[in-house]
mmCIF file of C-alpha atoms in Angstrom:
data_model
loop_
_atom_site.group_PDB
_atom_site.id
_atom_site.type_symbol
_atom_site.label_atom_id
_atom_site.label_comp_id
_atom_site.label_asym_id
_atom_site.label_seq_id
_atom_site.Cartn_x
_atom_site.Cartn_y
_atom_site.Cartn_z
ATOM 1 C CA MET A 2 -25.244 24.666 77.521
ATOM 2 C CA SER A 3 -25.518 22.014 75.260
ATOM 3 C CA LEU A 4 -29.817 21.882 73.720
ATOM 4 C CA PHE A 5 -31.598 20.323 75.567
ATOM 5 C CA TRP A 6 -30.119 21.932 79.473
ATOM 6 C CA ARG A 7 -30.609 25.043 77.777
ATOM 7 C CA ILE A 8 -34.214 24.011 77.379
ATOM 8 C CA PHE A 9 -34.704 22.289 80.760
ATOM 9 C CA ALA A 10 -33.480 26.009 81.785
ATOM 10 C CA LEU A 11 -35.965 28.266 79.978
ATOM 11 C CA ASN A 12 -39.388 25.801 80.901
ATOM 12 C CA ALA A 13 -37.878 25.740 84.299
ATOM 13 C CA VAL A 14 -37.522 29.743 84.858
ATOM 14 C CA VAL A 15 -41.302 30.142 83.311
ATOM 15 C CA LEU A 16 -42.218 26.754 86.510
ATOM 16 C CA GLY A 17 -39.859 28.828 88.734
ATOM 17 C CA SER A 18 -42.348 32.761 88.088
ATOM 18 C CA ALA A 19 -45.225 30.614 88.359
ATOM 19 C CA THR A 20 -44.703 28.341 91.253
ATOM 20 C CA ALA A 21 -43.333 32.405 92.557
ATOM 21 C CA LEU A 22 -46.838 33.778 91.685
ATOM 22 C CA LEU A 23 -48.967 30.970 93.428
ATOM 23 C CA LEU A 24 -46.913 31.959 96.515
ATOM 24 C CA TRP A 25 -46.727 34.932 97.204
ATOM 25 C CA ALA A 26 -49.489 36.508 95.459
ATOM 26 C CA PRO A 27 -52.645 37.085 98.402
ATOM 27 C CA VAL A 28 -54.846 34.237 95.622
ATOM 28 C CA THR A 29 -56.292 31.291 96.714
ATOM 29 C CA VAL A 30 -58.788 28.710 95.358
ATOM 30 C CA SER A 31 -61.080 27.134 96.528
ATOM 31 C CA VAL A 32 -63.648 23.975 96.487
ATOM 32 C CA PRO A 33 -65.633 24.191 94.246
ATOM 33 C CA VAL A 34 -63.507 26.602 92.802
ATOM 34 C CA VAL A 35 -65.566 30.169 91.813
ATOM 35 C CA LEU A 36 -65.104 31.958 88.350
ATOM 36 C CA THR A 37 -63.207 34.606 89.402
ATOM 37 C CA GLU A 38 -60.153 31.976 90.488
ATOM 38 C CA ALA A 39 -61.219 29.948 87.339
ATOM 39 C CA VAL A 40 -60.284 33.457 84.989
ATOM 40 C CA ILE A 41 -56.856 33.842 86.756
ATOM 41 C CA LEU A 42 -56.100 30.327 86.836
ATOM 42 C CA VAL A 43 -56.302 30.519 83.475
ATOM 43 C CA GLY A 44 -55.067 33.933 82.210
ATOM 44 C CA GLY A 45 -51.859 32.436 84.665
ATOM 45 C CA LEU A 46 -51.774 29.252 81.928
ATOM 46 C CA VAL A 47 -52.053 32.060 78.546
ATOM 47 C CA VAL A 48 -49.160 34.242 80.505
ATOM 48 C CA MET A 49 -47.034 30.543 80.988
ATOM 49 C CA LEU A 50 -47.508 29.443 77.230
ATOM 50 C CA VAL A 51 -47.208 32.909 76.208
ATOM 51 C CA ALA A 52 -43.515 33.533 78.090
ATOM 52 C CA ASN A 53 -42.763 30.113 77.363
ATOM 53 C CA ALA A 54 -43.376 30.013 73.306
ATOM 54 C CA ALA A 55 -40.760 33.507 72.894
ATOM 55 C CA LEU A 56 -38.398 32.089 75.607
ATOM 56 C CA LEU A 57 -38.182 28.810 72.754
ATOM 57 C CA ARG A 58 -38.340 30.914 69.862
ATOM 58 C CA LEU A 59 -35.458 33.641 71.793
ATOM 59 C CA GLY A 60 -33.749 30.016 72.009
ATOM 60 C CA LEU A 61 -34.180 27.884 68.955
ATOM 61 C CA ALA A 62 -33.766 30.975 66.207
ATOM 62 C CA PRO A 63 -30.398 30.122 65.569
ATOM 63 C CA LEU A 64 -31.726 26.396 64.176
ATOM 64 C CA ASP A 65 -34.178 28.677 62.490
ATOM 65 C CA ARG A 66 -32.200 30.085 60.298
ATOM 66 C CA LEU A 67 -30.012 27.403 59.869
ATOM 67 C CA THR A 68 -33.591 25.229 58.777
ATOM 68 C CA LYS A 69 -33.985 28.711 55.934
ATOM 69 C CA LEU A 70 -30.072 28.489 55.368
ATOM 70 C CA MET A 71 -30.149 24.899 53.775
ATOM 71 C CA ALA A 72 -33.816 24.743 51.863
ATOM 72 C CA THR A 73 -32.540 28.280 50.385
ATOM 73 C CA VAL A 74 -28.909 27.637 50.056
ATOM 74 C CA ASP A 75 -27.193 27.590 46.544
ATOM 75 C CA LEU A 76 -23.601 26.708 45.918
ATOM 76 C CA LEU A 77 -23.620 28.868 42.379
ATOM 77 C CA ARG A 78 -23.581 31.760 44.388
ATOM 78 C CA PRO A 79 -20.994 31.518 47.231
ATOM 79 C CA GLY A 80 -20.374 33.292 50.323
ATOM 80 C CA GLN A 81 -23.876 32.594 51.702
ATOM 81 C CA ARG A 82 -22.804 31.549 55.707
ATOM 82 C CA LEU A 83 -24.453 32.439 59.279
ATOM 83 C CA PRO A 84 -22.732 34.321 61.766
ATOM 84 C CA VAL A 85 -21.278 31.176 64.800
ATOM 85 C CA GLN A 86 -22.467 33.273 68.378
ATOM 86 C CA GLY A 87 -21.590 31.607 71.654
ATOM 87 C CA GLY A 88 -21.153 28.085 71.861
ATOM 88 C CA GLY A 89 -22.648 24.423 72.774
ATOM 89 C CA GLU A 90 -24.796 22.562 70.114
ATOM 90 C CA VAL A 91 -26.200 24.813 68.674
ATOM 91 C CA ALA A 92 -23.201 27.020 67.351
ATOM 92 C CA GLU A 93 -21.543 23.934 66.720
ATOM 93 C CA VAL A 94 -23.406 22.227 63.688
ATOM 94 C CA ILE A 95 -24.037 26.588 62.220
ATOM 95 C CA ARG A 96 -20.194 25.246 62.481
ATOM 96 C CA THR A 97 -20.434 22.806 60.169
ATOM 97 C CA PHE A 98 -22.250 23.566 57.680
ATOM 98 C CA ASN A 99 -20.705 26.719 57.366
ATOM 99 C CA ALA A 100 -18.042 24.128 57.167
ATOM 100 C CA MET A 101 -19.509 21.894 54.311
ATOM 101 C CA LEU A 102 -20.722 24.493 52.862
ATOM 102 C CA GLU A 103 -16.838 25.836 52.025
ATOM 103 C CA ARG A 104 -15.599 22.788 50.609
ATOM 104 C CA LEU A 105 -19.293 22.102 48.863
ATOM 105 C CA GLU A 106 -18.182 25.318 47.093
ATOM 106 C CA GLN A 107 -14.238 24.244 46.660
ATOM 107 C CA GLU A 108 -15.794 21.316 45.139
ATOM 108 C CA ARG A 109 -17.828 22.584 42.210
ATOM 109 C CA VAL A 110 -15.536 24.469 42.031
ATOM 110 C CA ALA A 111 -13.096 22.101 40.760
ATOM 111 C CA GLY A 112 -15.101 20.154 39.360
ATOM 112 C CA SER A 113 -16.667 22.847 37.091
ATOM 113 C CA ALA A 114 -13.257 24.057 35.742
ATOM 114 C CA ARG A 115 -12.882 20.422 34.869
ATOM 115 C CA VAL A 116 -16.085 19.838 33.618
ATOM 116 C CA LEU A 117 -16.140 23.266 31.450
ATOM 117 C CA LEU A 118 -12.484 22.794 30.048
ATOM 118 C CA ALA A 119 -12.925 19.250 28.979
ATOM 119 C CA GLN A 120 -16.109 20.828 27.339
ATOM 120 C CA GLU A 121 -13.114 23.323 25.430
ATOM 121 C CA ALA A 122 -11.741 20.850 24.245
ATOM 122 C CA GLU A 123 -13.954 19.093 22.888
ATOM 123 C CA ARG A 124 -15.854 21.926 21.383
ATOM 124 C CA ARG A 125 -11.724 22.562 19.355
ATOM 125 C CA ARG A 126 -11.062 19.221 18.362
ATOM 126 C CA ILE A 127 -14.682 19.297 16.913
ATOM 127 C CA ALA A 128 -13.859 22.699 15.095
ATOM 128 C CA GLN A 129 -10.601 21.152 14.000
ATOM 129 C CA GLU A 130 -13.132 18.044 12.421
ATOM 130 C CA LEU A 131 -14.738 20.473 10.642
ATOM 131 C CA HIS A 132 -12.399 22.736 9.521
ATOM 132 C CA ASP A 133 -10.085 21.005 8.182
ATOM 133 C CA GLU A 134 -11.740 17.412 6.375
ATOM 134 C CA VAL A 135 -15.945 19.367 6.282
ATOM 135 C CA GLY A 136 -13.994 22.339 5.120
ATOM 136 C CA GLN A 137 -11.923 20.758 2.482
ATOM 137 C CA SER A 138 -14.290 18.138 1.153
ATOM 138 C CA MET A 139 -16.792 20.981 0.785
ATOM 139 C CA THR A 140 -14.320 23.273 -0.509
ATOM 140 C CA ALA A 141 -12.997 20.689 -3.283
ATOM 141 C CA ILE A 142 -16.713 20.232 -3.980
ATOM 142 C CA LEU A 143 -17.169 23.586 -4.441
ATOM 143 C CA LEU A 144 -14.172 24.012 -6.713
ATOM 144 C CA GLY A 145 -15.425 20.710 -8.617
ATOM 145 C CA LEU A 146 -18.577 22.638 -9.341
ATOM 146 C CA LYS A 147 -17.052 25.585 -10.995
ATOM 147 C CA ARG A 148 -14.789 23.180 -13.433
ATOM 148 C CA GLY A 149 -18.383 21.265 -14.099
ATOM 149 C CA ALA A 150 -20.042 24.532 -14.664
ATOM 150 C CA ASP A 151 -17.177 26.229 -17.533
ATOM 151 C CA ARG A 152 -17.277 23.527 -19.338
ATOM 152 C CA ALA A 153 -21.236 22.189 -18.812
ATOM 153 C CA PRO A 154 -23.699 22.840 -22.264
ATOM 154 C CA LYS A 155 -25.707 25.949 -21.600
ATOM 155 C CA PRO A 156 -29.040 24.544 -20.353
ATOM 156 C CA LEU A 157 -27.155 22.149 -17.072
ATOM 157 C CA ARG A 158 -24.474 25.540 -16.119
ATOM 158 C CA ALA A 159 -27.814 27.134 -13.982
ATOM 159 C CA GLU A 160 -28.201 24.212 -12.379
ATOM 160 C CA LEU A 161 -24.405 23.410 -11.879
ATOM 161 C CA GLN A 162 -24.096 27.146 -11.184
ATOM 162 C CA GLU A 163 -26.786 26.877 -8.445
ATOM 163 C CA MET A 164 -26.037 24.010 -7.211
ATOM 164 C CA GLN A 165 -22.288 25.556 -6.705
ATOM 165 C CA GLU A 166 -24.298 29.050 -4.356
ATOM 166 C CA ILE A 167 -25.444 26.105 -2.402
ATOM 167 C CA THR A 168 -22.203 24.487 -1.521
ATOM 168 C CA ARG A 169 -21.164 28.142 -0.991
ATOM 169 C CA GLU A 170 -23.629 29.347 1.567
ATOM 170 C CA SER A 171 -23.333 25.294 3.367
ATOM 171 C CA LEU A 172 -19.711 26.263 3.702
ATOM 172 C CA ASP A 173 -20.383 29.744 4.692
ATOM 173 C CA GLU A 174 -22.611 27.721 7.764
ATOM 174 C CA VAL A 175 -19.962 25.555 8.195
ATOM 175 C CA ARG A 176 -16.548 28.556 9.286
ATOM 176 C CA ARG A 177 -19.454 30.500 11.447
ATOM 177 C CA LEU A 178 -19.453 26.746 13.168
ATOM 178 C CA VAL A 179 -16.251 26.330 13.582
ATOM 179 C CA ARG A 180 -16.249 30.209 14.991
ATOM 180 C CA ARG A 181 -18.453 29.798 17.067
ATOM 181 C CA LEU A 182 -17.176 26.547 18.807
ATOM 182 C CA ARG A 183 -13.362 27.802 18.115
ATOM 183 C CA PRO A 184 -12.279 31.527 18.282
ATOM 184 C CA GLY A 185 -9.156 31.328 16.857
ATOM 185 C CA VAL A 186 -9.343 35.442 17.355
ATOM 186 C CA LEU A 187 -9.552 35.434 20.492
ATOM 187 C CA ASP A 188 -6.368 33.309 20.111
ATOM 188 C CA ASP A 189 -4.817 35.163 17.792
ATOM 189 C CA LEU A 190 -6.047 38.916 18.231
ATOM 190 C CA GLY A 191 -7.016 38.757 21.309
ATOM 191 C CA LEU A 192 -10.291 39.990 23.146
ATOM 192 C CA VAL A 193 -11.847 43.114 22.410
ATOM 193 C CA SER A 194 -11.427 41.635 18.034
ATOM 194 C CA ALA A 195 -13.255 38.255 18.745
ATOM 195 C CA LEU A 196 -15.734 40.336 21.031
ATOM 196 C CA ILE A 197 -16.371 42.745 17.528
ATOM 197 C CA SER A 198 -16.312 39.943 15.760
ATOM 198 C CA LEU A 199 -18.909 38.446 17.550
ATOM 199 C CA THR A 200 -21.098 40.763 17.625
ATOM 200 C CA GLU A 201 -21.082 41.580 13.913
ATOM 201 C CA ASP A 202 -21.501 38.232 13.234
ATOM 202 C CA PHE A 203 -25.046 38.163 15.315
ATOM 203 C CA ALA A 204 -26.036 41.272 14.020
ATOM 204 C CA THR A 205 -25.645 40.228 9.945
ATOM 205 C CA HIS A 206 -27.209 36.927 10.981
ATOM 206 C CA THR A 207 -30.653 37.980 13.275
ATOM 207 C CA GLY A 208 -30.379 40.909 11.838
ATOM 208 C CA LEU A 209 -30.600 42.949 15.354
ATOM 209 C CA GLN A 210 -28.875 46.492 16.200
ATOM 210 C CA VAL A 211 -25.939 45.945 17.812
ATOM 211 C CA THR A 212 -24.008 48.283 19.696
ATOM 212 C CA ARG A 213 -20.862 48.133 21.661
ATOM 213 C CA ARG A 214 -18.501 50.553 23.718
ATOM 214 C CA PHE A 215 -15.111 48.851 24.873
ATOM 215 C CA ASP A 216 -12.628 51.322 27.043
ATOM 216 C CA ALA A 217 -9.191 52.001 25.085
ATOM 217 C CA GLU A 218 -6.804 50.496 27.007
ATOM 218 C CA LEU A 219 -7.480 47.032 28.919
ATOM 219 C CA PRO A 220 -5.311 45.252 30.915
ATOM 220 C CA ALA A 221 -3.830 42.169 29.518
ATOM 221 C CA LEU A 222 -5.344 39.394 31.293
ATOM 222 C CA ASP A 223 -5.057 35.435 31.614
ATOM 223 C CA PRO A 224 -6.606 32.900 28.438
ATOM 224 C CA GLU A 225 -9.569 31.841 30.478
ATOM 225 C CA THR A 226 -11.070 35.094 31.864
ATOM 226 C CA GLU A 227 -10.702 36.079 27.957
ATOM 227 C CA LEU A 228 -12.470 32.109 26.696
ATOM 228 C CA VAL A 229 -15.175 32.916 30.272
ATOM 229 C CA LEU A 230 -15.924 36.765 28.565
ATOM 230 C CA TYR A 231 -16.193 35.547 24.993
ATOM 231 C CA ARG A 232 -18.373 32.182 26.269
ATOM 232 C CA VAL A 233 -20.851 34.317 28.211
ATOM 233 C CA ALA A 234 -21.281 37.264 25.698
ATOM 234 C CA GLN A 235 -21.378 34.439 23.310
ATOM 235 C CA GLU A 236 -24.565 33.063 25.453
ATOM 236 C CA SER A 237 -25.923 36.648 26.495
ATOM 237 C CA LEU A 238 -26.868 37.191 22.650
ATOM 238 C CA THR A 239 -27.720 34.409 21.849
ATOM 239 C CA ASN A 240 -30.494 34.342 25.265
ATOM 240 C CA ALA A 241 -31.080 37.422 23.503
ATOM 241 C CA ALA A 242 -32.286 36.673 19.870
ATOM 242 C CA ARG A 243 -34.013 33.042 20.936
ATOM 243 C CA HIS A 244 -35.594 34.194 24.571
ATOM 244 C CA ALA A 245 -36.002 38.211 24.875
ATOM 245 C CA ASP A 246 -37.862 39.285 21.251
ATOM 246 C CA ALA A 247 -34.771 42.202 21.834
ATOM 247 C CA HIS A 248 -34.316 44.208 19.491
ATOM 248 C CA ARG A 249 -31.722 46.621 20.469
ATOM 249 C CA VAL A 250 -28.239 45.070 22.115
ATOM 250 C CA ALA A 251 -24.947 46.559 24.057
ATOM 251 C CA VAL A 252 -22.377 45.268 24.986
ATOM 252 C CA ALA A 253 -19.649 46.987 27.048
ATOM 253 C CA VAL A 254 -16.234 45.828 28.385
ATOM 254 C CA ARG A 255 -15.104 48.029 31.304
ATOM 255 C CA HIS A 256 -12.195 48.534 33.223
ATOM 256 C CA LEU A 257 -13.200 48.886 36.916
ATOM 257 C CA ARG A 258 -10.126 48.824 39.097
ATOM 258 C CA ASP A 259 -9.227 45.491 39.753
ATOM 259 C CA ARG A 260 -11.906 44.214 37.743
ATOM 260 C CA VAL A 261 -12.804 43.426 34.397
ATOM 261 C CA GLU A 262 -16.812 43.699 33.751
ATOM 262 C CA LEU A 263 -18.929 42.641 30.585
ATOM 263 C CA THR A 264 -21.987 43.959 30.122
ATOM 264 C CA VAL A 265 -24.424 42.698 27.816
ATOM 265 C CA THR A 266 -28.844 44.718 27.825
ATOM 266 C CA ASP A 267 -30.946 44.164 25.339
ATOM 267 C CA ASP A 268 -34.081 45.284 25.059
ATOM 268 C CA GLY A 269 -36.896 41.840 25.183
ATOM 269 C CA HIS A 270 -38.836 41.947 26.849
ATOM 270 C CA GLY A 271 -36.255 40.071 29.765
ATOM 271 C CA ILE A 272 -35.987 36.928 31.881
ATOM 272 C CA THR A 273 -39.685 35.783 33.353
ATOM 273 C CA ALA A 274 -39.116 32.731 34.139
ATOM 274 C CA PRO A 275 -38.498 31.380 37.759
ATOM 275 C CA ARG A 276 -36.199 29.239 37.540
ATOM 276 C CA GLU A 277 -32.732 29.916 35.754
ATOM 277 C CA GLY A 278 -32.085 28.065 32.899
ATOM 278 C CA ALA A 279 -28.875 25.553 32.320
ATOM 279 C CA GLY A 280 -27.412 28.681 29.840
ATOM 280 C CA ILE A 281 -27.304 31.041 32.523
ATOM 281 C CA ARG A 282 -26.420 28.256 35.178
ATOM 282 C CA GLY A 283 -23.550 26.789 32.753
ATOM 283 C CA MET A 284 -22.955 31.403 32.524
ATOM 284 C CA ARG A 285 -21.958 31.485 36.590
ATOM 285 C CA GLU A 286 -20.139 27.823 36.250
ATOM 286 C CA ARG A 287 -18.123 30.043 34.019
ATOM 287 C CA ALA A 288 -17.403 33.282 36.329
ATOM 288 C CA LEU A 289 -16.858 31.235 38.664
ATOM 289 C CA LEU A 290 -14.658 29.347 37.294
ATOM 290 C CA ILE A 291 -11.932 32.583 37.018
ATOM 291 C CA GLY A 292 -13.260 33.799 40.079
ATOM 292 C CA GLY A 293 -16.059 36.109 39.117
ATOM 293 C CA SER A 294 -19.245 37.343 39.850
ATOM 294 C CA LEU A 295 -22.731 37.195 37.013
ATOM 295 C CA GLU A 296 -25.213 39.224 37.757
ATOM 296 C CA ILE A 297 -28.928 39.579 36.082
ATOM 297 C CA ALA A 298 -31.058 42.071 36.760
ATOM 298 C CA PRO A 299 -33.675 44.553 34.688
ATOM 299 C CA ALA A 300 -32.460 47.256 32.029
ATOM 300 C CA GLY A 301 -35.314 50.224 30.910
ATOM 301 C CA PRO A 302 -38.938 49.159 31.020
ATOM 302 C CA THR A 303 -39.157 45.814 30.053
ATOM 303 C CA GLY A 304 -34.988 44.447 29.300
ATOM 304 C CA THR A 305 -32.587 42.423 30.950
ATOM 305 C CA ARG A 306 -28.548 43.807 31.921
ATOM 306 C CA ILE A 307 -26.546 40.805 32.347
ATOM 307 C CA THR A 308 -22.767 41.952 33.690
ATOM 308 C CA LEU A 309 -20.147 39.942 34.194
ATOM 309 C CA ALA A 310 -17.136 40.681 36.744
ATOM 310 C CA ALA A 311 -14.260 39.634 36.364
ATOM 311 C CA PRO A 312 -10.778 40.024 38.374
ATOM 312 C CA VAL A 313 -7.615 41.105 36.801
ATOM 313 C CA SER A 314 -5.483 38.419 36.624
ATOM 314 C CA ARG A 315 -1.998 39.500 34.569
ATOM 315 C CA LYS A 316 -0.082 37.346 31.469
ATOM 316 C CA GLN A 317 2.837 35.567 32.896
ATOM 317 C CA PRO A 318 5.817 36.093 31.420
#
């Protein structure tokens, strides 16, 4: 039944019921109208309106649910669908909307994959240039300053040694940026070693206390999954240092049946912003890229816990 005939039928039921009551009820209308008769007529009208409103609300309830879902749907939280019941125009609209969501989610995942892969390629290129060009140039400058300091007279030697120390610190900073842009240890030694290096570097430069807990035997993961786990851990640690005002951070990786869970927990003041920032949405996009899910929940009285569940996918031989 179409929406037009459904509303027509609902109104017909209400009007037919009112007509039947007028026909068989022992009530007449005088001229002029008596107060009692007026009260009965007004009461009957109120009953008709209430019944009509209730029946229309029942008939249009699927459209209300569809409107609410359309206003709150988020492609970074896939799987939001409305149940399709019966037939007619309303059911067809719901089916079409569900199919549209499915298509948009697939296109979002494909688009995010292209963007993130391009981003990683650009990071790899910049890291390579920093290592090959800037790093080698600064190393050459450092060696030149050392030779100059060894030959210089004593008053000038102290200044050259000071410049040598500044250059060494800058070189260390460049190397740290290279590791953040493209963690070579992730490619060479795997996820656990990369996370250990990341947390040690994070603790050294922020002063936060970092604890680690990794399962003894983690399954072999494909490179994309390992990179997503590493990037989510990196972004979570950065948020804890910049925004959460935390003192302690715990990083854990567990193997649970068919998935690997990364958990980063801090004791900061929690997430108070009503809208998620670009960092968190970026983590959600990375999670969707590997078919995983990201959850953000309170931890303790004020802290935050970020959990990434990634499906296990064995490396190809």
